[in-house]
Structure formats: C-alpha cells, structure tokens
Amino acid sequence: MRRALLVAVLILLFALPALPVPEFWITQLNYIGMFSLVALGLVLLTGIGGLTSFGQAAFVGIGAYATALLTTRYGLSPWLGLVVGLAVTVVVALVLALLTLRMSGHYLPLATICWALSLNFTMANMEFLGKYDGLLGVPALSIFGFSLREGRGIYLLIWAIAVLAALGVRNLLDSRPGRAIRALNGATTMAEAMGVSTFRYKVIIFVVAAMLACISGWLFAHVQRTVNPSPFGLKMGIEYLFMAVVGGVGTVGGAFVGAAVFKVIEDQLKELLPALLGGSGNYEIIVLGIVLVLIIKYAPKGLWPYVASRFPAAPRARSTAERLSAGAKPQPGELLLDVDKVRKEFGGLVAVNDVSFQIRAGEIVGLIGPNGAGKSTTFNLVSGVLSLTRGAVSFRGGRVSGLPSREIARRGMSRTFQHVKMIADMTVLENVTLGSYLRGSSGTARAMLRLDRAEELRLFAEAEVQLERIGMAAQMHELAGNLALGPQRLMEIARALCSDPALLLLDEPAAGLRLKEKQALAEVLRQLKREGMSILLVEHDMEFVMGLTDRIVVMEFGTKLIEGTPDEVQASPAVMAAYLGTEH
C-alpha cells in the first residue's frame, strides 16, 4: 500500500504544471523542491550519520556563485557552471571534512558554524563576486533550446532532480555502504570490528550532503536570476536543519515534509501575523521556534515517521541467491592466535599484566576470572579495540597488535561484545548482514544507482543462513531494538559468523540466555568447532564454560593465574581461592 500511495503522489506532483494551479503554488513547490535537496543531505549527515551541521547553506552558496560567475562574467553554459560548482564543492568539502570530522561532541557543530561564517564572509567580501551586492543577470536555464525561464518551465527539472536524489539516498541506505553509514550514529565500535572504516564513511556522507546542497544552489541561482550572500548565511543553515528535524531527520520522506511545512508555514505567517498583531516584524521566527519545540516534545522523530507508521512496509522477501563462498580454514592444530606478554596500563593502573596464551585451530579456549580480573580488557587488546602498552598479538603468523580493529577483522577475526552493540532501528536481518561487510565490494556510487542488487541478495542469503543456524529465522524481520537481551546476543553471534571468521571471539555470549537457549548455543559452538573454527570465549557461566572448552585461561587482578583443561582448572586450589576468597 505504501508503494501505491507513493506512486500516486509522484503522478500528481509531476502533473501539477498542466493543471490550473495558481502560479504562486508552483513557485512555492519550486522552493520546496530546492530546499528538500539540502534537507536530504542533512538526513544522511545528521539523521543517519549523527553529524550535526549548521553550515549546509554555505555549500548552497558555492553552487549558486559558481554558476552565476561563469554565466555572467564569462558567458559560459549554466550546465558547465553545475560541473564546476560540484568540483569546487567536493574540494572544499573534503578539506573541511578532514579538518573537522574527527571532532566529537559539541565541537563538531561549533566547527560547522565557524566554517559556515567564514565561507559566507568570503562570498560577501570578494570583489569579483560583487561583494554584498552579488551578481545580477544570471541567465535562465534551457534544455534542447527550450527555455526554463518561467516557474512552470523549471518546475519539472527541480522535481526530477529532487526525486532522483531521494531515490539515490534511499538506495544508498538500503545497501552495504548504507548499513555502514547507519552504524555511524552510536555503533562505531561495532562497525569498526566488522571491518568498516567509519571515518571514511563520515567523509563520504559529508561530501554527498555538500553536493546535494550545491545542486540546490545551482537551481536557486537560475530561478532567482541573481545571487548575493544573504541566502547563504548561518541563519539559513539553521533553517535547513530545522526543516530536516521537523520532517524527520532520519528519513528520506522527512526531508520533503520538513521543507514543505517550513516553507508554507513561514510564508503564511508572514502575511497572517502582522495583520493579527497590528505591526510588521519577523514574528514567524517566534512561531516556528514554538513549533519546533512542540515537535521535539511530542513527535521527536519528526512528522514523516508518524505518517509512515500508518502505512507499514512489507517485509523483505526471502533471498533466493546462493550464499557467499567461504574462505579457506586453517589446518587443525595450526597455531592461530599467539598472545605474548600483553600489558595494558590506564594511567597508573595496570589492567592487564604480561598475559600470554595461545589458541590453535579447532580449539575452544575459555578466558575466565572474577569480576575485574581483566578478561574483557584482554579481549579488547586481542581484537584491536584497545591499544597495547607493550607486548604482542600475532594471528595466523602475522603481527596484528597495533592494527585497528577493522584491519584485524579483515584478517579473519570476528567478535561479539560484552554489552550488546547493534543498530536498534534496523531489522535483525539487516544487523546480521552488516557482519558480511568485508565479503562485499559495492561502493557508494553503485549503491545509489542500484547496481549492487546481485551482491546484496548474496549478502542477505548469507545472513539468513546464519540466523537459521542459531535458531532465529522467525525473528529476522523484527526490529533489533525490540528483542530481549538473550536473542540480541544470539543476533550478535550470527553477525560475527557472517564475516566467515577463522577465529570467533565471544564476550559473555550466554549472559541473559535461558537454559535451553544456552544448550542450543553450546551445540552451535560445538558444530563450529567440528567445522574447524577456533573460539575464544569470555564467560561467567562456569557450567557453560566447563562443558564446552578444551582449555581455560584463568585471570585474577590482571594476571594469568593458571591455564589448563577444565578438569585441571576445577581442581586447582588457586582458582577456588580466586573465586571464593579462600582455599579449600
């Protein structure tokens, strides 16, 4: 039903110029279409990526000034102006991204304010750009000799670009790079452990958002037929962010709803409020501010998600593609992991003190100890989440200590987390498919053009197999955030298995599971062992560990207390003292 409604809206949208619609509303829709392009970029950047930007209006200005300068001063084609504007935008966006995107917290929004003011000030003070007067006489666009001077003429171009941009963003979000982008907002540690370069994707969405703003500016210049710095200042940057938040900053449809609500309400209030209040002034800003506060309070996800929830999307069809081919596994008994005297200091605190152990192919090794023993810290040192103070970690004969977790994942090591890390508003199937990120290759451009479908089907087929393997096939289309803790942990294991690892690192996988779920999990792990996979297991459930592992490493106060078989560990007086506080 959602698809049918969308098709009907698009048909009506593109039929409007041929209908007896007043010119005023055609003009309004033209501005809504241009504003929507900027808001679409903010959906990617802020709503999905979690990177708040107040500076998108500056990129609108780059697109507008580039085409205005080339067409008015040099008599060049407006279409060349678009190409040049996009090229300049990409260069500027890359420089700004490299300078600012490593910032976190409130520093990044402050940085976007700074460069937005700087770019706007530059536009307003350059002699060849006309300073504050700007550039006049920008020519109208034309296509194949057909002039787009009138509002109805350029309407179809604006909305064709806006709809294509929306399809591109939607396609991107429903793809391998899209799942990585959706992990940027609060799940970067997990994404890096799955092999994702999160900084690279931050740069990508920053550049894509800037390019969408540039295209909006190019259209704006040829609609207005004049360009000056006023529409590209910080005030407009804040308003673009307002549009995205009102419509639904995490949704493609929200960009259009927000732009429409903002434009229509703002224009109507400019007429209505002075008449009601008996004086002129920018009263609409006050009302818009109140509207924003009310929406944040009562519809924090924006207007579009509220509407879309009334028309639920159909679940994804079962993939009929072949699953991904598995890589070569190490030979049984081959030395797989060598942890050599690893040490981690946090200031003056020694959390892990010269711990050493090895794992050979086909083994399940347990890492146990009382709370605070240093198990999870050791686990994070092995997987690259934490850096070593000294010591070395080697995997399959190559040193991996000092490498980021994404590079360690690329070498065949995959992990789960002590505290479940997932993307709550994605389905279980999509979360698990993120685990196969390194087994795909499609990039951003292919995703936006929908050229990655064959690979996507194989990635989803792999995820479905792994979910069936752990007994979660019936829950694959549920939102991950709706699951109880036990199923969430199972989902993490399925995600880790999707990467086809040689070594599986499980951080307390049985925590929160019921008895039958633990028994099923233990059988899955035994089956993986029979298939040649090695497992490093951190766990508090002694019964689970003793009945599953080949060897156990016991830690206490950051040091290795003992290493041996389950029977040897159970019989050790030192272990009993560590757990019970006294020897027996």
Coordinates of C-alpha atoms in Angstrom, one line a residue:
M1 CA 0.0 0.0 0.0
R2 CA 2.9 2.4 0.8
R3 CA 4.3 1.9 -2.7
A4 CA 0.9 2.6 -4.4
L5 CA 0.4 5.7 -2.3
L6 CA 3.9 6.9 -3.3
V7 CA 3.3 6.3 -7.0
A8 CA 0.0 8.3 -6.8
V9 CA 1.8 11.2 -5.1
L10 CA 4.5 11.3 -7.7
I11 CA 2.0 11.2 -10.6
L12 CA 0.1 14.1 -9.0
L13 CA 3.3 16.0 -8.4
F14 CA 4.5 15.9 -12.0
A15 CA 1.0 16.5 -13.4
L16 CA 0.6 19.8 -11.4
P17 CA 2.1 22.2 -14.1
A18 CA -0.5 21.0 -16.6
L19 CA -3.3 21.7 -14.1
P20 CA -4.9 25.1 -13.3
V21 CA -2.8 25.5 -10.2
P22 CA -2.1 29.2 -9.3
E23 CA 1.5 30.3 -10.2
F24 CA 2.0 31.2 -6.5
W25 CA 1.8 27.5 -5.6
I26 CA 4.1 26.4 -8.4
T27 CA 6.7 28.9 -7.1
Q28 CA 6.2 27.5 -3.6
L29 CA 6.7 24.0 -4.8
N30 CA 9.9 25.0 -6.7
Y31 CA 11.4 26.3 -3.4
I32 CA 10.2 23.3 -1.6
G33 CA 12.0 21.1 -4.1
M34 CA 15.2 23.1 -3.8
F35 CA 15.1 23.1 0.0
S36 CA 14.4 19.4 0.0
L37 CA 17.7 18.7 -1.7
V38 CA 19.6 20.4 1.2
A39 CA 17.5 18.6 3.8
L40 CA 18.2 15.3 2.1
G41 CA 21.8 15.9 2.7
L42 CA 21.1 16.5 6.3
V43 CA 19.1 13.3 6.5
L44 CA 22.3 11.5 5.6
L45 CA 24.7 13.7 7.6
T46 CA 22.7 14.4 10.8
G47 CA 19.8 12.0 11.0
I48 CA 21.7 8.9 9.8
G49 CA 25.3 9.7 10.5
G50 CA 24.8 11.6 13.7
L51 CA 27.0 14.6 12.4
T52 CA 25.2 17.9 13.2
S53 CA 25.9 20.6 10.6
F54 CA 24.8 24.2 10.6
G55 CA 26.8 25.0 7.5
Q56 CA 24.9 23.5 4.6
A57 CA 23.8 26.9 3.3
A58 CA 27.5 27.7 2.6
F59 CA 27.6 24.8 0.1
V60 CA 24.3 26.1 -1.5
G61 CA 26.2 29.4 -1.9
I62 CA 29.1 27.7 -3.6
G63 CA 26.8 26.1 -6.2
A64 CA 25.0 29.4 -6.8
Y65 CA 28.1 31.6 -7.1
A66 CA 29.9 29.1 -9.3
T67 CA 27.2 29.1 -12.0
A68 CA 26.5 32.9 -11.6
L69 CA 30.1 33.8 -12.1
L70 CA 30.7 31.6 -15.1
T71 CA 27.5 32.6 -16.8
T72 CA 27.5 36.4 -16.1
R73 CA 31.2 37.2 -16.4
Y74 CA 32.4 34.6 -18.9
G75 CA 29.2 33.8 -20.8
L76 CA 29.7 30.0 -20.3
S77 CA 26.9 27.4 -20.2
P78 CA 24.9 27.0 -16.9
W79 CA 25.5 23.3 -17.2
L80 CA 29.2 23.9 -17.1
G81 CA 28.5 26.0 -14.1
L82 CA 27.0 23.0 -12.4
V83 CA 30.0 20.8 -13.1
V84 CA 32.4 23.5 -11.9
G85 CA 30.3 24.1 -8.8
L86 CA 30.2 20.4 -7.9
A87 CA 34.0 20.2 -8.4
V88 CA 34.7 23.2 -6.1
T89 CA 32.2 21.8 -3.6
V90 CA 33.9 18.4 -3.5
V91 CA 37.3 20.0 -2.9
V92 CA 36.1 22.3 -0.2
A93 CA 34.0 19.6 1.5
L94 CA 37.0 17.2 1.5
V95 CA 39.2 19.8 3.1
L96 CA 36.6 20.7 5.7
A97 CA 35.8 17.0 6.4
L98 CA 39.5 16.2 7.0
L99 CA 39.8 19.1 9.3
T100 CA 36.6 18.8 11.4
L101 CA 35.1 15.3 11.2
R102 CA 37.4 13.8 13.8
M103 CA 35.9 16.1 16.3
S104 CA 33.2 14.8 18.6
G105 CA 30.5 16.1 21.0
H106 CA 29.7 19.8 20.7
Y107 CA 33.0 20.6 19.0
L108 CA 31.8 19.5 15.5
P109 CA 28.6 21.6 15.4
L110 CA 30.7 24.6 16.6
A111 CA 33.2 23.9 13.8
T112 CA 30.4 23.8 11.2
I113 CA 29.3 27.2 12.5
C114 CA 32.8 28.6 12.1
W115 CA 33.4 27.5 8.6
A116 CA 29.8 28.5 7.6
L117 CA 30.5 32.0 8.8
S118 CA 33.9 32.0 7.1
L119 CA 32.6 30.9 3.7
N120 CA 29.7 33.4 3.8
F121 CA 32.1 36.2 4.8
T122 CA 34.4 35.3 1.9
M123 CA 31.5 35.4 -0.6
A124 CA 30.4 38.8 0.8
N125 CA 33.9 40.4 0.6
M126 CA 35.2 39.2 -2.8
E127 CA 35.3 41.9 -5.3
F128 CA 34.9 39.6 -8.3
L129 CA 31.8 38.1 -6.6
G130 CA 30.2 41.5 -6.3
K131 CA 30.6 41.7 -2.5
Y132 CA 27.3 42.3 -0.7
D133 CA 25.5 43.3 -3.9
G134 CA 26.3 39.9 -5.5
L135 CA 25.9 39.1 -9.2
L136 CA 23.0 40.2 -11.3
G137 CA 21.6 39.0 -14.6
V138 CA 22.0 35.2 -14.2
P139 CA 20.5 33.6 -17.3
A140 CA 17.6 31.2 -17.3
L141 CA 18.3 27.5 -17.9
S142 CA 17.3 25.9 -21.1
I143 CA 17.2 22.3 -22.3
F144 CA 17.5 21.5 -26.0
G145 CA 16.5 25.1 -26.8
F146 CA 13.5 25.0 -24.6
S147 CA 13.7 27.9 -22.1
L148 CA 13.0 27.3 -18.4
R149 CA 12.6 30.9 -17.6
E150 CA 9.1 30.6 -16.1
G151 CA 8.2 28.8 -12.9
R152 CA 6.3 26.1 -14.6
G153 CA 9.2 25.5 -17.0
I154 CA 11.8 24.8 -14.4
Y155 CA 9.3 23.0 -12.1
L156 CA 9.8 19.6 -13.7
L157 CA 13.6 19.9 -13.7
I158 CA 13.7 20.8 -10.0
W159 CA 11.4 18.0 -9.0
A160 CA 13.0 15.5 -11.4
I161 CA 16.4 16.2 -9.7
A162 CA 14.8 16.1 -6.2
V163 CA 13.0 12.8 -6.8
L164 CA 16.2 11.2 -8.3
A165 CA 18.2 12.4 -5.4
A166 CA 15.7 10.9 -3.0
L167 CA 15.8 7.6 -4.8
G168 CA 19.6 7.7 -4.7
V169 CA 19.7 8.3 -1.0
R170 CA 17.1 5.7 -0.3
N171 CA 19.1 3.2 -2.4
L172 CA 22.2 4.1 -0.6
L173 CA 20.7 3.5 2.8
D174 CA 19.4 0.1 1.6
S175 CA 22.9 -1.3 0.7
R176 CA 26.2 -2.5 2.0
P177 CA 27.6 1.0 2.4
G178 CA 24.3 2.2 3.7
R179 CA 24.3 -0.2 6.6
A180 CA 27.8 1.0 7.5
I181 CA 26.6 4.6 7.4
R182 CA 23.7 3.8 9.7
A183 CA 26.2 2.4 12.2
L184 CA 27.9 5.8 12.5
N185 CA 25.4 7.2 14.9
G186 CA 26.3 5.3 18.1
A187 CA 27.7 2.0 16.8
T188 CA 31.1 2.9 15.5
T189 CA 33.0 0.4 17.7
M190 CA 30.9 -2.4 16.4
A191 CA 31.2 -1.2 12.8
E192 CA 34.9 -1.0 13.0
A193 CA 35.0 -4.5 14.5
M194 CA 33.1 -5.7 11.4
G195 CA 35.7 -4.1 9.1
V196 CA 34.1 -0.7 8.4
S197 CA 36.2 2.4 8.2
T198 CA 33.8 4.7 9.9
F199 CA 35.8 7.9 9.3
R200 CA 35.8 7.1 5.5
Y201 CA 32.0 6.9 5.5
K202 CA 31.8 10.1 7.6
V203 CA 33.7 11.9 4.8
I204 CA 31.6 10.3 2.1
I205 CA 28.2 11.4 3.6
F206 CA 29.7 14.9 4.3
V207 CA 30.7 15.2 0.6
V208 CA 27.4 13.8 -0.7
A209 CA 25.4 16.2 1.5
A210 CA 27.6 19.1 0.3
M211 CA 27.0 18.1 -3.4
L212 CA 23.2 18.0 -2.9
A213 CA 23.4 21.4 -1.4
C214 CA 25.5 22.6 -4.3
I215 CA 22.9 21.4 -6.8
S216 CA 20.2 23.2 -4.8
G217 CA 22.3 26.4 -5.1
W218 CA 22.7 26.0 -8.8
L219 CA 19.0 25.7 -9.3
F220 CA 18.4 28.6 -6.9
A221 CA 20.7 30.9 -8.9
H222 CA 18.8 30.2 -12.2
V223 CA 15.4 30.6 -10.5
Q224 CA 16.2 33.9 -8.7
R225 CA 18.3 35.1 -11.7
T226 CA 20.5 37.0 -9.1
V227 CA 22.9 35.9 -6.4
N228 CA 24.0 37.6 -3.2
P229 CA 25.4 36.4 0.1
S230 CA 22.2 36.8 2.2
P231 CA 20.5 33.4 1.5
F232 CA 23.8 31.5 2.3
G233 CA 24.4 32.6 5.8
L234 CA 24.2 30.9 9.2
K235 CA 20.5 31.8 9.6
M236 CA 19.6 29.8 6.5
G237 CA 21.9 26.9 7.7
I238 CA 19.9 26.7 10.9
E239 CA 16.6 26.8 8.9
Y240 CA 17.7 23.8 6.8
L241 CA 18.4 21.9 9.9
F242 CA 15.0 22.9 11.2
M243 CA 13.4 21.5 8.1
A244 CA 15.1 18.2 8.5
V245 CA 14.2 17.9 12.2
V246 CA 10.6 18.8 11.7
G247 CA 10.1 16.4 8.8
G248 CA 12.0 13.5 10.4
V249 CA 15.7 13.9 10.3
G250 CA 16.4 10.2 9.9
T251 CA 14.1 9.6 6.9
V252 CA 14.1 10.4 3.2
G253 CA 10.5 11.4 3.2
G254 CA 11.1 13.7 6.2
A255 CA 13.3 16.0 4.0
F256 CA 10.3 16.8 1.8
V257 CA 7.7 17.0 4.5
G258 CA 10.0 19.3 6.6
A259 CA 10.8 21.6 3.6
A260 CA 7.1 21.8 2.7
V261 CA 5.9 22.5 6.3
F262 CA 8.6 25.1 6.8
K263 CA 8.1 27.0 3.5
V264 CA 4.3 27.0 3.7
I265 CA 4.0 28.0 7.3
E266 CA 6.7 30.6 7.1
D267 CA 5.1 32.3 4.1
Q268 CA 1.6 32.2 5.6
L269 CA 2.8 33.5 8.9
K270 CA 4.5 36.5 7.2
E271 CA 1.0 37.5 6.0
L272 CA -1.1 36.5 8.9
L273 CA 0.9 37.6 12.0
P274 CA 1.4 41.3 11.1
A275 CA -2.3 41.5 10.4
L276 CA -3.2 39.9 13.7
L277 CA -0.6 41.8 15.8
G278 CA -1.0 45.1 14.0
G279 CA 2.6 45.7 13.2
S280 CA 5.5 44.4 11.0
G281 CA 8.3 42.2 12.2
N282 CA 9.8 38.7 11.9
Y283 CA 7.1 37.2 14.2
E284 CA 7.2 34.0 12.2
I285 CA 10.5 33.1 13.7
I286 CA 8.9 33.0 17.2
V287 CA 6.1 30.8 16.0
L288 CA 8.5 28.5 14.1
G289 CA 10.6 28.1 17.2
I290 CA 7.5 27.2 19.3
V291 CA 6.5 24.6 16.6
L292 CA 10.0 23.1 16.7
V293 CA 9.8 22.7 20.5
L294 CA 6.4 21.1 20.3
I295 CA 7.5 18.7 17.6
I296 CA 10.7 17.7 19.6
K297 CA 8.5 17.1 22.6
Y298 CA 5.5 15.2 21.1
A299 CA 7.0 13.8 17.8
P300 CA 10.7 13.6 18.5
K301 CA 11.3 11.6 15.3
G302 CA 9.6 14.2 13.2
L303 CA 6.3 14.3 11.2
W304 CA 7.1 11.8 8.4
P305 CA 7.8 8.8 10.7
Y306 CA 4.4 9.4 12.3
V307 CA 2.7 9.3 8.9
A308 CA 4.8 6.4 7.6
S309 CA 3.9 4.3 10.6
R310 CA 0.3 4.3 9.3
F311 CA 1.5 2.6 6.1
P312 CA 3.9 -0.2 7.2
A313 CA 6.3 -1.5 4.6
A314 CA 6.1 -5.1 3.5
P315 CA 8.9 -7.3 5.0
R316 CA 11.9 -8.1 2.7
A317 CA 11.3 -11.1 0.5
R318 CA 13.4 -14.2 1.2
S319 CA 16.6 -14.2 -0.8
T320 CA 16.9 -16.8 -3.5
A321 CA 20.5 -16.2 -4.3
E322 CA 23.4 -18.5 -3.4
R323 CA 25.2 -17.7 -0.2
L324 CA 28.7 -16.3 -0.2
S325 CA 31.6 -18.7 -0.7
A326 CA 33.6 -19.5 2.4
G327 CA 37.3 -18.8 2.7
A328 CA 39.9 -21.5 3.4
K329 CA 40.1 -22.5 7.1
P330 CA 43.4 -23.1 8.9
Q331 CA 44.6 -26.7 9.3
P332 CA 43.7 -28.5 12.6
G333 CA 46.3 -27.8 15.2
E334 CA 47.8 -24.9 13.4
L335 CA 48.9 -22.0 15.7
L336 CA 46.2 -19.4 15.2
L337 CA 46.5 -16.8 17.9
D338 CA 49.6 -16.0 19.9
V339 CA 49.2 -13.6 22.8
D340 CA 52.7 -12.7 24.1
K341 CA 53.1 -10.8 27.4
V342 CA 50.4 -8.2 26.6
R343 CA 50.1 -5.3 29.0
K344 CA 47.7 -2.5 29.3
E345 CA 48.0 0.5 31.6
F346 CA 45.4 3.2 32.2
G347 CA 47.5 5.9 33.8
G348 CA 49.0 4.3 36.9
L349 CA 46.5 1.4 36.8
V350 CA 47.8 -1.9 35.3
A351 CA 44.7 -3.6 34.0
V352 CA 46.5 -6.4 32.2
N353 CA 49.9 -7.5 33.4
D354 CA 52.0 -9.6 30.9
V355 CA 49.4 -12.1 30.0
S356 CA 50.3 -14.9 27.5
F357 CA 48.3 -17.7 25.9
Q358 CA 47.8 -19.4 22.5
I359 CA 44.9 -20.8 20.5
R360 CA 45.3 -23.5 17.9
A361 CA 42.9 -24.2 15.0
G362 CA 39.9 -26.2 16.1
E363 CA 40.1 -25.3 19.8
I364 CA 37.6 -23.6 22.1
V365 CA 39.6 -21.7 24.7
G366 CA 37.8 -20.1 27.7
L367 CA 39.0 -16.9 29.4
I368 CA 37.6 -16.7 32.9
G369 CA 38.1 -14.9 36.2
P370 CA 36.3 -12.9 38.9
N371 CA 34.8 -9.5 38.1
G372 CA 37.6 -7.0 37.5
A373 CA 40.1 -9.7 36.6
G374 CA 40.9 -8.0 33.2
K375 CA 39.2 -10.5 30.9
S376 CA 37.3 -8.0 28.8
T377 CA 40.3 -5.7 28.6
T378 CA 42.5 -8.6 27.3
F379 CA 39.7 -9.5 24.9
N380 CA 39.7 -5.9 23.6
L381 CA 43.5 -5.9 23.3
V382 CA 43.4 -9.1 21.1
S383 CA 40.6 -7.7 18.9
G384 CA 42.2 -4.2 18.4
V385 CA 39.6 -2.2 20.2
L386 CA 42.2 -1.1 22.8
S387 CA 45.9 -0.5 22.0
L388 CA 48.7 -2.4 23.8
T389 CA 51.0 -0.7 26.3
R390 CA 53.5 -3.4 25.4
G391 CA 53.6 -7.0 24.3
A392 CA 52.5 -8.5 21.0
V393 CA 49.5 -10.3 19.4
S394 CA 50.0 -12.4 16.3
F395 CA 47.3 -14.0 14.2
R396 CA 47.9 -16.7 11.6
G397 CA 51.6 -15.9 11.7
G398 CA 51.3 -12.2 11.3
R399 CA 51.6 -9.5 13.9
V400 CA 48.2 -7.7 14.4
S401 CA 48.9 -5.7 17.6
G402 CA 48.9 -2.0 16.7
L403 CA 46.4 -2.5 13.9
P404 CA 42.9 -1.0 14.1
S405 CA 40.1 -3.5 14.8
R406 CA 38.8 -3.2 11.2
E407 CA 42.2 -4.5 9.8
I408 CA 42.2 -7.3 12.3
A409 CA 38.7 -8.2 11.2
R410 CA 39.9 -8.3 7.6
R411 CA 42.5 -10.9 8.6
G412 CA 39.7 -13.3 9.8
M413 CA 38.9 -12.4 13.4
S414 CA 35.4 -11.5 14.4
R415 CA 33.8 -10.7 17.8
T416 CA 30.8 -10.0 19.9
F417 CA 30.6 -7.6 22.8
Q418 CA 30.0 -7.8 26.5
H419 CA 27.3 -5.1 26.2
V420 CA 25.3 -5.8 23.0
K421 CA 26.1 -3.4 20.2
M422 CA 23.6 -3.1 17.4
I423 CA 21.6 -0.7 15.4
A424 CA 18.2 -0.7 17.2
D425 CA 16.1 0.7 14.3
M426 CA 17.3 -1.8 11.8
T427 CA 15.9 -5.3 11.5
V428 CA 17.6 -8.3 12.8
L429 CA 18.4 -9.4 9.3
E430 CA 20.0 -6.0 8.4
N431 CA 22.1 -6.0 11.6
V432 CA 23.3 -9.5 10.8
T433 CA 24.1 -8.7 7.2
L434 CA 26.4 -5.9 8.4
G435 CA 28.7 -8.7 9.6
S436 CA 29.3 -9.7 5.9
Y437 CA 30.6 -6.2 5.1
L438 CA 34.1 -7.4 4.2
R439 CA 32.7 -10.1 1.9
G440 CA 31.1 -7.5 -0.4
S441 CA 32.7 -4.8 -2.6
S442 CA 29.9 -2.5 -3.8
G443 CA 30.6 1.2 -3.1
T444 CA 28.5 4.3 -2.7
A445 CA 28.0 5.1 -6.3
R446 CA 26.9 1.6 -7.3
A447 CA 24.5 1.6 -4.3
M448 CA 22.9 4.9 -5.3
L449 CA 22.5 3.7 -8.9
R450 CA 21.0 0.4 -7.7
L451 CA 23.7 -1.6 -9.5
D452 CA 24.5 -3.7 -6.4
R453 CA 21.4 -5.9 -6.2
A454 CA 23.1 -9.2 -7.1
E455 CA 25.7 -8.8 -4.4
E456 CA 23.0 -7.6 -1.9
L457 CA 21.0 -10.8 -2.5
R458 CA 24.0 -12.9 -1.7
L459 CA 24.8 -10.9 1.4
F460 CA 21.2 -11.3 2.7
A461 CA 21.3 -15.0 1.8
E462 CA 24.4 -15.5 4.0
A463 CA 22.7 -13.6 6.8
E464 CA 19.6 -15.8 6.6
V465 CA 21.7 -18.9 6.7
Q466 CA 23.4 -17.7 9.9
L467 CA 20.2 -16.7 11.6
E468 CA 18.7 -20.2 10.8
R469 CA 21.9 -21.7 12.2
I470 CA 21.3 -20.1 15.6
G471 CA 17.6 -20.6 15.6
M472 CA 16.4 -17.0 14.9
A473 CA 15.0 -17.4 11.4
A474 CA 11.5 -16.5 12.7
Q475 CA 12.7 -13.2 14.1
M476 CA 14.8 -11.9 11.2
H477 CA 12.3 -9.2 10.2
E478 CA 11.8 -7.8 13.7
L479 CA 13.5 -4.5 14.8
A480 CA 16.6 -5.4 16.7
G481 CA 15.8 -2.9 19.4
N482 CA 12.6 -4.9 20.2
L483 CA 14.4 -8.1 21.1
A484 CA 15.1 -9.3 24.6
L485 CA 18.7 -9.5 25.7
G486 CA 19.1 -13.2 25.0
P487 CA 18.1 -13.0 21.3
Q488 CA 20.2 -9.9 20.9
R489 CA 23.2 -11.8 22.0
L490 CA 22.4 -14.6 19.5
M491 CA 22.0 -12.0 16.8
E492 CA 25.5 -10.7 17.6
I493 CA 26.9 -14.2 17.1
A494 CA 25.1 -14.6 13.8
R495 CA 26.5 -11.2 12.7
A496 CA 30.0 -12.3 13.7
L497 CA 29.6 -15.6 11.8
C498 CA 28.6 -13.7 8.6
S499 CA 32.2 -12.5 8.3
D500 CA 33.4 -16.1 7.8
P501 CA 36.0 -15.8 10.6
A502 CA 38.8 -18.2 11.3
L503 CA 38.7 -17.1 15.0
L504 CA 35.5 -16.2 16.7
L505 CA 35.8 -14.0 19.8
L506 CA 32.7 -14.3 22.1
D507 CA 32.4 -11.9 25.0
E508 CA 29.9 -13.4 27.5
P509 CA 27.6 -14.9 24.9
A510 CA 25.5 -16.9 27.4
A511 CA 24.6 -13.9 29.6
G512 CA 20.9 -13.4 29.6
L513 CA 20.1 -16.7 27.9
R514 CA 17.6 -19.3 29.3
L515 CA 18.8 -22.8 29.9
K516 CA 17.5 -24.2 26.5
E517 CA 19.0 -21.2 24.7
K518 CA 22.4 -21.9 26.3
Q519 CA 22.2 -25.6 25.4
A520 CA 21.3 -24.6 21.8
L521 CA 24.2 -22.1 21.7
A522 CA 26.6 -24.7 23.1
E523 CA 25.6 -27.1 20.3
V524 CA 26.1 -24.4 17.7
L525 CA 29.6 -23.7 19.0
R526 CA 30.5 -27.4 19.0
Q527 CA 29.3 -27.6 15.4
L528 CA 31.5 -24.6 14.6
K529 CA 34.5 -26.4 16.2
R530 CA 33.8 -29.5 14.2
E531 CA 33.9 -27.3 11.0
G532 CA 37.4 -26.2 12.0
M533 CA 36.7 -22.8 13.7
S534 CA 38.6 -21.7 16.8
I535 CA 36.8 -19.8 19.5
L536 CA 38.0 -17.6 22.3
L537 CA 35.3 -17.4 25.0
V538 CA 34.9 -15.0 27.8
E539 CA 32.2 -16.2 30.1
H540 CA 30.9 -16.1 33.7
D541 CA 28.7 -19.2 33.5
M542 CA 31.1 -21.9 34.8
E543 CA 28.8 -24.8 33.8
F544 CA 28.6 -23.4 30.2
V545 CA 32.4 -23.0 30.0
M546 CA 33.4 -26.3 31.6
G547 CA 31.2 -28.3 29.3
L548 CA 32.4 -26.6 26.2
T549 CA 36.0 -25.6 26.2
D550 CA 39.2 -27.5 25.5
R551 CA 41.4 -25.3 27.6
I552 CA 40.8 -22.5 30.1
V553 CA 42.9 -19.4 31.0
V554 CA 42.1 -18.1 34.4
M555 CA 42.9 -14.4 35.3
E556 CA 43.0 -12.6 38.6
F557 CA 43.8 -8.9 39.1
G558 CA 45.1 -8.6 35.5
T559 CA 47.5 -11.5 35.6
K560 CA 47.2 -15.1 34.4
L561 CA 46.6 -17.3 37.4
I562 CA 46.5 -20.7 35.7
E563 CA 46.0 -22.4 32.3
G564 CA 44.8 -25.9 31.8
T565 CA 41.9 -28.3 30.9
P566 CA 38.5 -27.8 32.5
D567 CA 39.2 -30.6 34.9
E568 CA 42.6 -29.2 35.9
V569 CA 41.1 -25.7 36.5
Q570 CA 38.2 -27.1 38.5
A571 CA 40.7 -29.0 40.7
S572 CA 43.0 -26.0 41.3
P573 CA 43.1 -24.6 44.8
A574 CA 44.3 -21.2 43.4
V575 CA 41.2 -21.0 41.3
M576 CA 39.0 -21.8 44.2
A577 CA 40.7 -19.1 46.3
A578 CA 40.3 -16.6 43.5
Y579 CA 36.5 -17.2 43.2
L580 CA 35.7 -18.0 46.8
G581 CA 38.3 -15.9 48.6
T582 CA 39.8 -18.9 50.5
E583 CA 41.5 -22.2 49.7
H584 CA 39.7 -25.5 50.4

